[in-house]
């Protein structure tokens, strides 16, 4: 089954003009690492605050007037409706400007766009989350979603890694999942230092050591290209088929709705057909990028 067949595709928020951003106010900012912050925000319009809905895996565009806009995954879970979260690494002009904003600042929001993680397909299955660095952001939305509906899913393994302890994002979430007895949380870093007592090892290597069963399981993978490149073969060695592996892709995007042609990968548009894909859908296209 193609992911696009089983994903939720809600109506666009801004009917009539899908490019129209809505004003949102930053309510809280969490410093994840030296270059990554998570922004909590809410719509100014009370009706939007109540009516807005999205699904784990979808993305939005955030903007600052006079500077521009860029796409970001929504890193909070739709099961926690009091605000939205986007986790943003400082990599360019807009993200630098976003990082300079404080609580109370206004930003533009348009979305949600794209498909989402296929909850019906995942129900009743064991889930293996494999994340690296800021790549945990889209997985985090789904992880909280399944943790908040725990009885619908089988075993949950989370294997998360970063280059160093200072590069670990979402440390509060990692702690919460470690304490949750229904979740097997494994955190690893590529290179240890004196203050680190935890596991050391590359994510794909640790994945093979943990060796989650492929039986009735789905792996959901997101992270830097080098991690992805070695994680899919590691999963295949463990018996996962291309249909049992999902990922969410990031591409340069302009419109977000399949009009501008900026985000194509093979014959697919990441914004319209994804960003969530099974490995079966993309394996012929991504070898040059990963
Ligand atoms: S961003 Fe325009 S087609 Fe995907």
Coordinates of C-alpha atoms in Angstrom, one line a residue, residues 14-243:
X14 CA -6.6 29.1 4.5
X15 CA -9.4 28.5 2.1
X16 CA -9.3 30.6 -1.0
X17 CA -5.7 31.7 -0.7
X18 CA -3.4 28.8 0.4
X19 CA -0.4 31.2 0.5
X20 CA -2.0 33.4 3.1
X21 CA -0.1 33.2 6.4
X22 CA -1.9 33.5 9.7
X23 CA -0.4 35.5 12.6
X24 CA 0.9 33.5 15.5
X25 CA 2.6 34.6 18.7
X26 CA 5.7 32.9 20.2
X27 CA 4.8 31.8 23.7
X28 CA 8.0 29.9 24.8
X29 CA 11.4 29.2 23.4
X30 CA 13.5 26.2 24.4
X31 CA 17.2 26.1 23.6
X32 CA 17.8 22.5 22.4
X33 CA 21.4 22.9 21.4
X34 CA 23.9 25.7 20.6
X35 CA 22.2 26.1 17.1
X36 CA 18.7 24.7 17.6
X37 CA 15.6 26.1 19.3
X38 CA 12.1 24.8 19.7
X39 CA 9.4 27.6 19.4
X40 CA 6.0 27.1 21.1
X41 CA 3.4 29.3 19.4
X42 CA -0.3 29.9 19.1
X43 CA -2.5 31.7 16.6
X44 CA -3.6 35.2 17.4
X45 CA -7.1 34.4 16.1
X46 CA -9.0 32.6 18.8
X47 CA -11.2 30.7 16.3
X48 CA -8.1 29.4 14.6
X49 CA -6.7 28.3 17.9
X50 CA -9.7 26.2 18.4
X51 CA -10.3 24.9 14.9
X52 CA -6.8 24.3 13.6
X53 CA -5.9 20.6 13.1
X54 CA -3.0 18.8 11.7
X55 CA -1.5 15.3 11.7
X56 CA 1.9 14.0 12.7
X57 CA 4.3 14.3 9.8
X58 CA 2.8 17.4 8.2
X59 CA 4.8 20.6 7.7
X60 CA 4.1 24.3 7.6
X61 CA 5.8 27.5 6.4
X62 CA 6.9 30.0 9.0
X63 CA 7.6 33.6 8.0
X64 CA 8.9 36.9 9.2
X65 CA 7.5 40.0 7.4
X66 CA 10.2 41.5 5.1
X67 CA 12.6 38.6 5.5
X68 CA 10.9 35.5 4.0
X69 CA 9.5 32.1 4.7
X70 CA 10.7 28.5 5.0
X71 CA 9.2 25.1 5.6
X72 CA 9.5 23.3 8.9
X73 CA 7.9 20.1 10.2
X74 CA 5.5 20.5 13.1
X75 CA 7.4 18.8 15.9
X76 CA 4.5 18.8 18.5
X77 CA 1.8 16.1 18.6
X78 CA -1.8 16.8 17.5
X79 CA -2.7 14.9 20.7
X80 CA -1.5 18.0 22.7
X81 CA -3.5 20.8 21.4
X82 CA -2.7 23.8 23.6
X83 CA 0.0 25.1 21.3
X84 CA 2.1 24.2 18.2
X85 CA 5.9 23.6 18.1
X86 CA 8.5 23.9 15.5
X87 CA 12.2 23.0 16.1
X88 CA 14.5 25.1 14.1
X89 CA 18.2 24.9 13.4
X90 CA 20.0 28.0 12.5
X91 CA 21.2 27.5 8.9
X92 CA 20.3 30.6 6.9
X93 CA 18.9 34.1 6.9
X94 CA 15.4 33.3 8.0
X95 CA 16.4 30.8 10.7
X96 CA 18.9 33.3 12.0
X97 CA 16.1 35.9 12.2
X98 CA 13.8 33.4 13.9
X99 CA 16.5 32.7 16.5
X100 CA 16.7 36.4 17.3
X101 CA 13.0 36.6 18.2
X102 CA 11.8 36.4 21.7
X103 CA 8.6 35.4 23.5
X104 CA 5.7 37.6 22.4
X105 CA 7.1 38.1 18.9
X106 CA 4.7 37.6 15.9
X107 CA 5.4 35.2 13.1
X108 CA 3.5 34.1 10.0
X109 CA 2.2 30.5 9.7
X110 CA 0.7 28.8 6.7
X111 CA -0.3 25.1 6.5
X112 CA -0.6 22.4 7.4
X113 CA 0.8 20.8 4.2
X114 CA 1.7 17.4 2.9
X115 CA 0.7 13.9 3.9
X116 CA 1.3 12.4 7.3
X117 CA 2.4 9.3 9.1
X118 CA -0.2 6.5 8.3
X119 CA -1.7 5.9 11.8
X120 CA -4.1 3.2 10.5
X121 CA -1.3 1.3 8.9
X122 CA 0.8 1.6 12.1
X123 CA -2.0 0.5 14.5
X124 CA -1.3 -2.8 16.1
X125 CA 2.3 -2.9 14.9
X126 CA 5.6 -2.7 16.8
X127 CA 7.3 0.6 16.0
X128 CA 11.0 1.2 15.7
X129 CA 11.9 4.9 15.6
X130 CA 15.4 5.7 14.4
X131 CA 16.4 9.3 14.6
X132 CA 19.6 11.4 14.4
X133 CA 20.1 15.0 15.6
X134 CA 17.3 17.4 14.6
X135 CA 15.8 14.6 12.6
X136 CA 14.0 13.6 15.7
X137 CA 11.7 16.6 15.3
X138 CA 9.1 15.0 12.9
X139 CA 9.5 11.6 14.7
X140 CA 8.8 13.4 18.0
X141 CA 5.3 14.4 16.9
X142 CA 4.5 10.8 16.0
X143 CA 6.2 9.4 19.1
X144 CA 4.1 11.5 21.5
X145 CA 1.0 10.7 19.3
X146 CA 1.5 6.9 19.8
X147 CA 2.6 7.3 23.5
X148 CA -0.7 9.2 24.1
X149 CA -2.6 6.3 22.5
X150 CA -0.4 3.6 23.9
X151 CA -2.9 0.7 23.8
X152 CA -3.2 0.9 20.0
X153 CA 0.4 -0.1 19.3
X154 CA 2.8 -2.9 20.1
X155 CA 6.4 -2.5 21.3
X156 CA 8.0 0.9 20.9
X157 CA 11.8 1.1 20.4
X158 CA 13.4 4.5 20.0
X159 CA 17.0 4.7 18.9
X160 CA 18.3 8.2 18.9
X161 CA 21.8 9.5 18.3
X162 CA 23.8 12.7 17.9
X163 CA 27.4 13.6 17.2
X164 CA 28.1 14.6 20.8
X165 CA 26.2 15.1 24.1
X166 CA 25.9 18.8 23.2
X167 CA 24.1 17.9 19.9
X168 CA 21.3 15.9 21.6
X169 CA 18.0 17.6 21.0
X170 CA 14.8 17.2 23.0
X171 CA 16.5 16.1 26.2
X172 CA 13.3 16.5 28.2
X173 CA 11.5 14.2 25.9
X174 CA 14.4 11.7 25.9
X175 CA 14.2 11.6 29.8
X176 CA 10.4 11.1 29.7
X177 CA 10.7 8.2 27.2
X178 CA 13.5 6.7 29.3
X179 CA 11.2 6.7 32.3
X180 CA 8.3 5.3 30.4
X181 CA 8.3 1.5 31.1
X182 CA 6.4 0.8 27.9
X183 CA 9.1 2.4 25.7
X184 CA 12.6 1.1 25.0
X185 CA 14.6 4.3 24.7
X186 CA 18.2 4.0 23.6
X187 CA 20.3 7.2 23.3
X188 CA 23.8 7.1 21.7
X189 CA 26.4 9.5 20.7
X190 CA 29.0 9.1 17.9
X191 CA 31.9 10.3 20.1
X192 CA 32.0 10.2 23.9
X193 CA 33.5 12.8 26.3
X194 CA 34.3 12.8 30.0
X195 CA 30.9 13.9 31.1
X196 CA 29.0 11.2 29.1
X197 CA 28.3 7.9 30.8
X198 CA 25.8 6.6 28.2
X199 CA 26.2 4.6 25.1
X200 CA 28.7 5.5 22.4
X201 CA 28.3 4.2 18.8
X202 CA 26.8 5.2 15.4
X203 CA 23.0 4.9 15.1
X204 CA 23.0 2.1 12.4
X205 CA 25.5 0.1 14.4
X206 CA 23.5 0.4 17.6
X207 CA 20.4 -0.5 15.7
X208 CA 22.0 -3.8 14.6
X209 CA 23.1 -4.4 18.2
X210 CA 19.6 -3.8 19.6
X211 CA 18.2 -5.9 16.7
X212 CA 14.5 -5.2 17.0
X213 CA 12.4 -7.9 15.3
X214 CA 11.0 -7.1 11.9
X215 CA 7.9 -9.3 12.6
X216 CA 4.8 -7.1 12.5
X217 CA 7.0 -4.0 12.8
X218 CA 7.5 -0.7 11.0
X219 CA 10.6 1.4 11.3
X220 CA 10.3 5.1 11.0
X221 CA 13.6 6.8 10.2
X222 CA 14.7 10.4 10.1
X223 CA 18.1 12.0 10.4
X224 CA 21.2 13.3 8.5
X225 CA 21.9 11.8 5.1
X226 CA 24.9 9.8 6.3
X227 CA 22.8 8.1 9.0
X228 CA 19.9 7.4 6.6
X229 CA 22.3 5.9 4.1
X230 CA 23.5 3.2 6.6
X231 CA 20.2 2.8 8.5
X232 CA 18.1 1.4 5.6
X233 CA 20.6 -1.4 4.8
X234 CA 20.9 -2.2 8.6
X235 CA 17.1 -2.5 8.8
X236 CA 17.1 -4.7 5.7
X237 CA 19.7 -7.0 7.4
X238 CA 17.3 -7.3 10.3
X239 CA 14.5 -8.4 7.9
X240 CA 12.6 -5.2 7.3
X241 CA 11.2 -4.9 3.8
X242 CA 11.1 -1.6 1.9
X243 CA 7.4 -1.4 2.7

